[in-house]
Tab-separated table of C-alpha atoms and ligand atoms in Angstrom:
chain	number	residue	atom	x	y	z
C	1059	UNK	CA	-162.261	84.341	79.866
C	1060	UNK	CA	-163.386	80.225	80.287
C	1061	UNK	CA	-163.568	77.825	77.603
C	1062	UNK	CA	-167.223	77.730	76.322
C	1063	UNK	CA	-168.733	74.153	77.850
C	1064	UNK	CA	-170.099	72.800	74.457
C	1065	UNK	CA	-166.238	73.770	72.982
C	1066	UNK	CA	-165.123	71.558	69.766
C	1067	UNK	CA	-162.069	71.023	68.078
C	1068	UNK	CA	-161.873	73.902	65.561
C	1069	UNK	CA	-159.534	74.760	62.853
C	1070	UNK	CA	-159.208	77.744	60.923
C	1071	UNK	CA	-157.494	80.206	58.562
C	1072	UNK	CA	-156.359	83.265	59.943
C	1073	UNK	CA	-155.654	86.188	57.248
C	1074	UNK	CA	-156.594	89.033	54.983
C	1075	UNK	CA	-158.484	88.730	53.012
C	1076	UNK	CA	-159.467	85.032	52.982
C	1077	UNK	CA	-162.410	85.190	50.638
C	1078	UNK	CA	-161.078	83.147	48.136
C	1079	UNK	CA	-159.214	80.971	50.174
C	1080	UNK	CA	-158.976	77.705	48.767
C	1081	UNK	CA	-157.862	75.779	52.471
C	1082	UNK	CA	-161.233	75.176	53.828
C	1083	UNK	CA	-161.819	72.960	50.674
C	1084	UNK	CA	-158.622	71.450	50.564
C	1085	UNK	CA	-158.967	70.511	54.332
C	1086	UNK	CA	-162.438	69.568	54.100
C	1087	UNK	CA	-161.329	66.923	51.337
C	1088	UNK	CA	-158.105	65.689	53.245
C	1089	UNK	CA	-160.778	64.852	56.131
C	1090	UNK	CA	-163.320	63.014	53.789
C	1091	UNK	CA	-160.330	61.064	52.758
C	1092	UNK	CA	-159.462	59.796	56.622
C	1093	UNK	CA	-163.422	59.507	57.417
C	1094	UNK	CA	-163.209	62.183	60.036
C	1095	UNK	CA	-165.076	65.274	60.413
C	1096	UNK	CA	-163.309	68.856	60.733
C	1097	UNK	CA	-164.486	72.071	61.625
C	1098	UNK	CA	-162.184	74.252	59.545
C	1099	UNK	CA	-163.217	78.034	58.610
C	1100	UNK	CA	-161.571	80.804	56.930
C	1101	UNK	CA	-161.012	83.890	59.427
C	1102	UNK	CA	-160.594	87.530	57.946
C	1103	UNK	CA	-158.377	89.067	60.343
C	1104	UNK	CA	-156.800	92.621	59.876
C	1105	UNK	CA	-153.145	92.936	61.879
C	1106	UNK	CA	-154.652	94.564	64.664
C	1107	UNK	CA	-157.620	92.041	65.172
C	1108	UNK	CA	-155.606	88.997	65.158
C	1109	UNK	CA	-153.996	88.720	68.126
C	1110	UNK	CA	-157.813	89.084	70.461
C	1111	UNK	CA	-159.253	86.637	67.079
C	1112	UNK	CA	-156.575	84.116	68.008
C	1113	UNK	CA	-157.013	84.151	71.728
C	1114	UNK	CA	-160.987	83.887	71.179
C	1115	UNK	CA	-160.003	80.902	68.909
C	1116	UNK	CA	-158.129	78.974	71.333
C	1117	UNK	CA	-161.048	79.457	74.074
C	1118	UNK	CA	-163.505	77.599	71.427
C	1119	UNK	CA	-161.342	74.600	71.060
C	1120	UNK	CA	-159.200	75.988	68.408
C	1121	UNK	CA	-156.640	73.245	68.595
C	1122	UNK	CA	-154.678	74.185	64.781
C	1123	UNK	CA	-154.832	77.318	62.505
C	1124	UNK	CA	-153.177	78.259	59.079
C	1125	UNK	CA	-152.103	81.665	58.853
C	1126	UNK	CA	-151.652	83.753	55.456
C	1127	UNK	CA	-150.979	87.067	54.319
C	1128	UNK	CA	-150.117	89.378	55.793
C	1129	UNK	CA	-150.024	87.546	59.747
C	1130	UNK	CA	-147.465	85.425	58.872
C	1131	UNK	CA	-144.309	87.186	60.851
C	1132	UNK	CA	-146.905	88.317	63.268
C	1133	UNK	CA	-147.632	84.729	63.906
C	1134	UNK	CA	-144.480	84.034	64.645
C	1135	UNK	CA	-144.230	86.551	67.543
C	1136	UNK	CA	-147.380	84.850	68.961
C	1137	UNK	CA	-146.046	81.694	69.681
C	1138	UNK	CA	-144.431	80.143	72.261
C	1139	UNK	CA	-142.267	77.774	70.661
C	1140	UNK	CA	-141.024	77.403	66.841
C	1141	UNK	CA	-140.217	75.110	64.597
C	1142	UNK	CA	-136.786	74.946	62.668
C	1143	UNK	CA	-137.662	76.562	59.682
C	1144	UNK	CA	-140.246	78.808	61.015
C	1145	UNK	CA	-137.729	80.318	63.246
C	1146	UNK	CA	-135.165	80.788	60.188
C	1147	UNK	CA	-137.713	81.770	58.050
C	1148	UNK	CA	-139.358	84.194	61.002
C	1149	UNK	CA	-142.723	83.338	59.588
C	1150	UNK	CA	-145.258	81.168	60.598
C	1151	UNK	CA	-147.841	79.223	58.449
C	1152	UNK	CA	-149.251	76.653	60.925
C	1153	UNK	CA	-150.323	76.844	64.719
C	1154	UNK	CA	-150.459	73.953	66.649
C	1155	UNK	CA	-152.271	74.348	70.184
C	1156	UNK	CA	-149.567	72.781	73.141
C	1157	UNK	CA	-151.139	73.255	76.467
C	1158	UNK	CA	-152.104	77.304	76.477
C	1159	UNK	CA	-149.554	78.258	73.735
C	1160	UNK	CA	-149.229	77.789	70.170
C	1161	UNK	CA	-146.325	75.962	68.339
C	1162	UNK	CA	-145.433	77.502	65.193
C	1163	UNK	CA	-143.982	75.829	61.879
C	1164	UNK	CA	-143.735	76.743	58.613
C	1165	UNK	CA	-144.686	73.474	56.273
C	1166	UNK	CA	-144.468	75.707	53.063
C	1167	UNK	CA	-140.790	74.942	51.851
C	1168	UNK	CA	-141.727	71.048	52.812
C	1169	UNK	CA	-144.806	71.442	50.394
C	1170	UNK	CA	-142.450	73.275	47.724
C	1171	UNK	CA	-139.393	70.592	47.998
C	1172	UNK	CA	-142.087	67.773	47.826
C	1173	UNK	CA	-144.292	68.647	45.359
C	1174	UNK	CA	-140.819	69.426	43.008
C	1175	UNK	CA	-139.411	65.837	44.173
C	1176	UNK	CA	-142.720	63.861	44.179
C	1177	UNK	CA	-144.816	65.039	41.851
C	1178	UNK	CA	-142.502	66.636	39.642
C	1179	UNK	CA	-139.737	64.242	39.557
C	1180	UNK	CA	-136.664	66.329	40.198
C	1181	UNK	CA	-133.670	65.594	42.489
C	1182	UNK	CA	-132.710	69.159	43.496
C	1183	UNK	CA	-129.606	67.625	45.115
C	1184	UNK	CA	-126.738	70.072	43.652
C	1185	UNK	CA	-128.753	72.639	41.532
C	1186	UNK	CA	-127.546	76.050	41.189
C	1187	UNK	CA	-130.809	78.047	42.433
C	1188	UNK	CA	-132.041	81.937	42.135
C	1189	UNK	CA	-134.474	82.481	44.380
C	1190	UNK	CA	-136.442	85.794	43.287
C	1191	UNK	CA	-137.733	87.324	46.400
C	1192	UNK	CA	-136.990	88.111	49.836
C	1193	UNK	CA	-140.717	88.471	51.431
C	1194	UNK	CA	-142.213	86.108	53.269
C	1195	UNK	CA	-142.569	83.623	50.805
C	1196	UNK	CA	-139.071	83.128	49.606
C	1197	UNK	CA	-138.220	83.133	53.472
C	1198	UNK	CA	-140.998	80.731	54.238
C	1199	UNK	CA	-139.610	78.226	51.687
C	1200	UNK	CA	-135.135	78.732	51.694
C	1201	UNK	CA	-134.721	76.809	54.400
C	1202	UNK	CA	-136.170	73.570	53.043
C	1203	UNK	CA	-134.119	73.922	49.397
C	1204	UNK	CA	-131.221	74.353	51.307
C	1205	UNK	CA	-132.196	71.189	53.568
C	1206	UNK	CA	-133.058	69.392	50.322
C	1207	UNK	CA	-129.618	69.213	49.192
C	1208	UNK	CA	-129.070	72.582	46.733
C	1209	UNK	CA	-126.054	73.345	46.262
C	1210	UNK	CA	-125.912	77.771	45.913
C	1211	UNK	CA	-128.981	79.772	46.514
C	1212	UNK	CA	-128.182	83.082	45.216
C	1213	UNK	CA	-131.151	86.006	46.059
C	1214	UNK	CA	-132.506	88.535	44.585
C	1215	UNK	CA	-134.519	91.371	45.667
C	1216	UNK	CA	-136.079	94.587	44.610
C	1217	UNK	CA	-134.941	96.156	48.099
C	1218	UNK	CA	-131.694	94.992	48.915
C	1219	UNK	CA	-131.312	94.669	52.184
C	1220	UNK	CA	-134.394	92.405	52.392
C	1221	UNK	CA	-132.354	89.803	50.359
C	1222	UNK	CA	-129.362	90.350	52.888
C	1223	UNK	CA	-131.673	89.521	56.145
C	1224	UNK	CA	-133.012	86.357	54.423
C	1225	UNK	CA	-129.239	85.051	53.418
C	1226	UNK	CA	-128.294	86.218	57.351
C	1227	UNK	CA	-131.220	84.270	58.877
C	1228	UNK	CA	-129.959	81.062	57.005
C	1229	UNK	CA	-126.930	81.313	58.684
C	1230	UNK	CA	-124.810	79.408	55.387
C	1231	UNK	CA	-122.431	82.045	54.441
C	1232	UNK	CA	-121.160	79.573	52.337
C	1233	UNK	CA	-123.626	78.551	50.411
C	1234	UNK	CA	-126.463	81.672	50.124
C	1235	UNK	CA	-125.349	84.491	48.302
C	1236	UNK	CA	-127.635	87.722	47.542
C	1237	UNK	CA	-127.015	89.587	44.265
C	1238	UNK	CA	-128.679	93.043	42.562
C	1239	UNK	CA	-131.575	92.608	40.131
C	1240	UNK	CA	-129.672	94.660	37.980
C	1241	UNK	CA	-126.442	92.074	37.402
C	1242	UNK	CA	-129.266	89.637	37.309
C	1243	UNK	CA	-127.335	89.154	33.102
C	1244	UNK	CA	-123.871	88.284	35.012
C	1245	UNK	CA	-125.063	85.600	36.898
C	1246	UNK	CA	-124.720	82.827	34.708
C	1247	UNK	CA	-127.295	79.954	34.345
C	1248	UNK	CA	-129.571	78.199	36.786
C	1249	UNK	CA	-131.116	74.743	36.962
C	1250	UNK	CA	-133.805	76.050	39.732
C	1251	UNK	CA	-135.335	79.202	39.841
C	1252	UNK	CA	-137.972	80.112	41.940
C	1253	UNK	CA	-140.151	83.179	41.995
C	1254	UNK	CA	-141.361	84.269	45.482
C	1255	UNK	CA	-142.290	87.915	44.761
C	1256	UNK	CA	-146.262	88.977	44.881
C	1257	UNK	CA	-144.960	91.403	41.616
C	1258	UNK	CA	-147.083	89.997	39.084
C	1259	UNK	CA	-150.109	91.480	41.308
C	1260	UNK	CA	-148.429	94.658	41.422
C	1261	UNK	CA	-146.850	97.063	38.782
C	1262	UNK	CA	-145.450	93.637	37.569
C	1263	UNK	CA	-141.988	91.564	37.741
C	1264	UNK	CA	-138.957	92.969	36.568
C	1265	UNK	CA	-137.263	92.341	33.526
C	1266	UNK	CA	-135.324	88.639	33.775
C	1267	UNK	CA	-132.809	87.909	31.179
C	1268	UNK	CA	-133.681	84.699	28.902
C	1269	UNK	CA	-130.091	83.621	30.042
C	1270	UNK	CA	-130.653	82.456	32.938
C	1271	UNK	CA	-132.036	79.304	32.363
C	1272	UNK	CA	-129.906	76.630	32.182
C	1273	UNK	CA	-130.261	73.252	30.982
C	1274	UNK	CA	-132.703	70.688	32.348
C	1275	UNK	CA	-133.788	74.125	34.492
C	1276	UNK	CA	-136.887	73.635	36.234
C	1277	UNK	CA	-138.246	77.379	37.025
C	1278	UNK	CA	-140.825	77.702	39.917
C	1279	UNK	CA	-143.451	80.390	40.676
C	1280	UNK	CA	-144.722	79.804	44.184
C	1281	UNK	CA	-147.966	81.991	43.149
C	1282	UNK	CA	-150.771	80.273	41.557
C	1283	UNK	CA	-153.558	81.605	38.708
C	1284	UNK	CA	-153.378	85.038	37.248
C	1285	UNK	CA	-150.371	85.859	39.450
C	1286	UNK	CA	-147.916	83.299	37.707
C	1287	UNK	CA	-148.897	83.779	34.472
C	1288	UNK	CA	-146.157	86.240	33.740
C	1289	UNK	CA	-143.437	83.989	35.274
C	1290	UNK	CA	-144.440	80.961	33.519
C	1291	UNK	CA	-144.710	82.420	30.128
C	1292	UNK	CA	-141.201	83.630	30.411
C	1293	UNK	CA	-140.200	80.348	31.657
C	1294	UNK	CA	-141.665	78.906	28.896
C	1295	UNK	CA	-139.993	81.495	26.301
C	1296	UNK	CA	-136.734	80.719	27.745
C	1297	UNK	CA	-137.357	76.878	26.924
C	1298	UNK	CA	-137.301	75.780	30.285
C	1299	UNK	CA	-137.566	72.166	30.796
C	1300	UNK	CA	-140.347	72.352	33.974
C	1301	UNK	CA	-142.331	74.826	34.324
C	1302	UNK	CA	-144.480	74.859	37.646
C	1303	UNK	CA	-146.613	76.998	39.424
C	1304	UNK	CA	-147.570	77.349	43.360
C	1305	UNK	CA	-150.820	74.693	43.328
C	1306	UNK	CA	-149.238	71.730	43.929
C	1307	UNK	CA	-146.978	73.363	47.045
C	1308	UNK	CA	-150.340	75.078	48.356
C	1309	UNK	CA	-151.821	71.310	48.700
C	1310	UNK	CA	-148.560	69.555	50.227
C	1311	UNK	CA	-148.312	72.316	52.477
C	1312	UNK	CA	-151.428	71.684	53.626
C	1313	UNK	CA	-150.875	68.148	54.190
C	1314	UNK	CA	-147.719	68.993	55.914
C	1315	UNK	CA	-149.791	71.160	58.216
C	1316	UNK	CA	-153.088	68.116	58.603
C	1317	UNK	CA	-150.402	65.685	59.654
C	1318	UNK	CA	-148.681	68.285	62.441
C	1319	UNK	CA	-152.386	68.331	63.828
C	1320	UNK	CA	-154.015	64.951	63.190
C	1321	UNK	CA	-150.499	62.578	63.428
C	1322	UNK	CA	-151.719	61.092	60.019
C	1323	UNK	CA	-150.561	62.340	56.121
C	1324	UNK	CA	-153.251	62.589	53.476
C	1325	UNK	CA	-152.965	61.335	49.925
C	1326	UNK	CA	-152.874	64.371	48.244
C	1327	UNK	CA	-153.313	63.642	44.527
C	1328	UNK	CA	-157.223	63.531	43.967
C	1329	UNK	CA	-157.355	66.851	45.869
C	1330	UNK	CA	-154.455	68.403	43.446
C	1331	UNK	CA	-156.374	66.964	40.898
C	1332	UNK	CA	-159.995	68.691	41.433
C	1333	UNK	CA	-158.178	71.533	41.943
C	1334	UNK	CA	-156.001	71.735	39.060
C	1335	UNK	CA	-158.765	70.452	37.164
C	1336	UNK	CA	-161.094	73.667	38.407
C	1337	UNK	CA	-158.288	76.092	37.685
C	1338	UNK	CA	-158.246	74.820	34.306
C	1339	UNK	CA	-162.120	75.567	34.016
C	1340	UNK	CA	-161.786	79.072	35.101
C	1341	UNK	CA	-158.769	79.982	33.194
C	1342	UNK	CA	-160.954	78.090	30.092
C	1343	UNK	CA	-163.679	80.304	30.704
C	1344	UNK	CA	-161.841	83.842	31.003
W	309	ATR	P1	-144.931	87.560	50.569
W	309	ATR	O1	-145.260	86.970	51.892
W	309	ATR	O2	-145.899	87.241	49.469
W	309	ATR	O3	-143.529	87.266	50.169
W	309	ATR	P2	-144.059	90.188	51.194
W	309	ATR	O4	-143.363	89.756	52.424
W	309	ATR	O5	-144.800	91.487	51.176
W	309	ATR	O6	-145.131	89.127	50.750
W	309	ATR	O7	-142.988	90.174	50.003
W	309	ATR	C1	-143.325	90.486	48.693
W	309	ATR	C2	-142.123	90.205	47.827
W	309	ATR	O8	-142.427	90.579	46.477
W	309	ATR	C3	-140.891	90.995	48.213
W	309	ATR	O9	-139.743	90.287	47.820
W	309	ATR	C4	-141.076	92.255	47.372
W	309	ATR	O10	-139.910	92.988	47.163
W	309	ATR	P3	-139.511	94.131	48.253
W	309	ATR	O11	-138.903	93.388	49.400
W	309	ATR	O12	-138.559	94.988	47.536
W	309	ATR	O13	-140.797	94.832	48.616
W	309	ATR	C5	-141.521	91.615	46.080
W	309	ATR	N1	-142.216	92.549	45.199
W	309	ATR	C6	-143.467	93.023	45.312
W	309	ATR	N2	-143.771	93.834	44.270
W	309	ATR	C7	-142.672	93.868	43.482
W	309	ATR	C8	-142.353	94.509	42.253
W	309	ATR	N3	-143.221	95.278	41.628
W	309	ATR	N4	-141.130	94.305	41.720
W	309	ATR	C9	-140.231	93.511	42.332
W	309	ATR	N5	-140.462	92.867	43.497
W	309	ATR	C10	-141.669	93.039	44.061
């Protein structure tokens, strides 16, 4: 296979589905903003298609991808060489093209930990965190809370020994504990919890005991929309004092990811901004 003559640098999506994908528009903005063009397009690509998609992506100038649901570990095996925190998280969200491989990272627990430090305001240095979850979200972002100065993560998991392979892969005996949903009421109080499960678009989250927020807690649902709704509200019930859902992390990820492949960091708030302000308009209109 030879690179097509007329090739151009390309940038893409890879997942499934990717319909409503909102990083072509996010990545269209962040280019607007440094006066550059960007050809950046959603892929829909089933397990089995993505490895021959990827290849045929590369040979038209593909030169950086994102990579979603459900290719994210699969990503990972693709590459060549790996970040930090993809390779403890074992999940890849962004592809970086090095010579005829791909370099791997995983900007999402940089885009959580700044868009709780920066645009939130919280130091997260010392918190006592639960970390609902053990998929490839809650993997995609530990490594980063840990970096950021927490002082216990303690995770939970509807299957076990998912929970126990996430704590392993940190490699911080120490400090990352993993605990059954159902002594979830013996745990004592947080002042971070994050909620990493895709449950809420399911048969729903489990029951969480009001108790576990602590004071000043900030609690965290890495989903955005409909699908932390149910999080939120409880957050809110059990008077947390920040309440936050995934947008803001979905943007700085993104601009973790624009920087790997352009050298060069957008400003991210007008783009959080139309955003939030268009999830407001549909959730106003339901
Ligand atoms: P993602 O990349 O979104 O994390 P994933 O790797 O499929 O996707 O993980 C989904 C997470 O949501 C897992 O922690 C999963 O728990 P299991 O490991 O037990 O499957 C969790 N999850 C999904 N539906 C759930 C439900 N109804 N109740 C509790 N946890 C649920």
């Amino acid at each position: 296979m030879s690179t097509s003559p007329d090739a151009v640098a390309r940038y893409a999506l890879f997942g499934h589905p990717v319909a409503h994908t909102l990083s072509p528009a996010i990545h269209a903005a962040f280019a607007r903003e440094r006066g550059s063009g960007m050809h950046y397009e959603a892929i829909d690509a089933l397990p089995e298609q993505f490895p021959e998609l990827l290849a045929r992506f590369a040979e038209d100038g593909g030169l950086g991808a994102n990579v979603t649901l459900p290719l994210k570990q699969q990503a990972a095996e693709l590459c060549d060489e790996l970040g930090e925190h993809a390779r403890r998280a074992g999940a890849v969200n962004t592809l970086v093209r090095k010579g005829s491989g791909w370099l791997g990272l995983c900007t999402d627990g940089r885009g959580l930990v700044r868009d709780l430090t920066e645009r939130n305001g919280l130091d997260l240095r010392g918190r006592r965190v639960l970390l609902i979850g053990a998929g490839g979200a809650a993997r995609g972002v530990a490594p980063a809370l840990l970096e950021a100065g927490i002082a216990d993560l303690f995770v939970v998991n509807r299957t076990p020994e998912r929970a126990d392979a996430l704590a392993d892969a940190m490699g911080q005996p120490g400090r990352v504990h993993t605990r059954y949903f159902d002594d979830l009421g013996k745990l004592g109080e947080f002042t971070l919890i994050v909620q990493a499960t895709s449950a809420a678009r399911g048969s729903g989250l489990p029951p969480l005991p009001m108790g576990l927020v602590g004071n000043r807690c900030a609690c965290v649902d890495l989903n955005y929309g409909e699908a932390a709704i149910p999080f939120l509200a409880w957050a809110r019930a059990s008077r947390a004092q920040h309440v936050v859902d995934g947008l803001g992390m979905l943007v700085e990820q993104a601009a973790e990811s624009f920087n790997h492949w352009h050298g060069w960091r957008p400003e991210t708030e007008p783009v959080y901004a139309m955003l939030r302000d268009r999830q407001n308009t549909l959730v106003s209109a339901e």
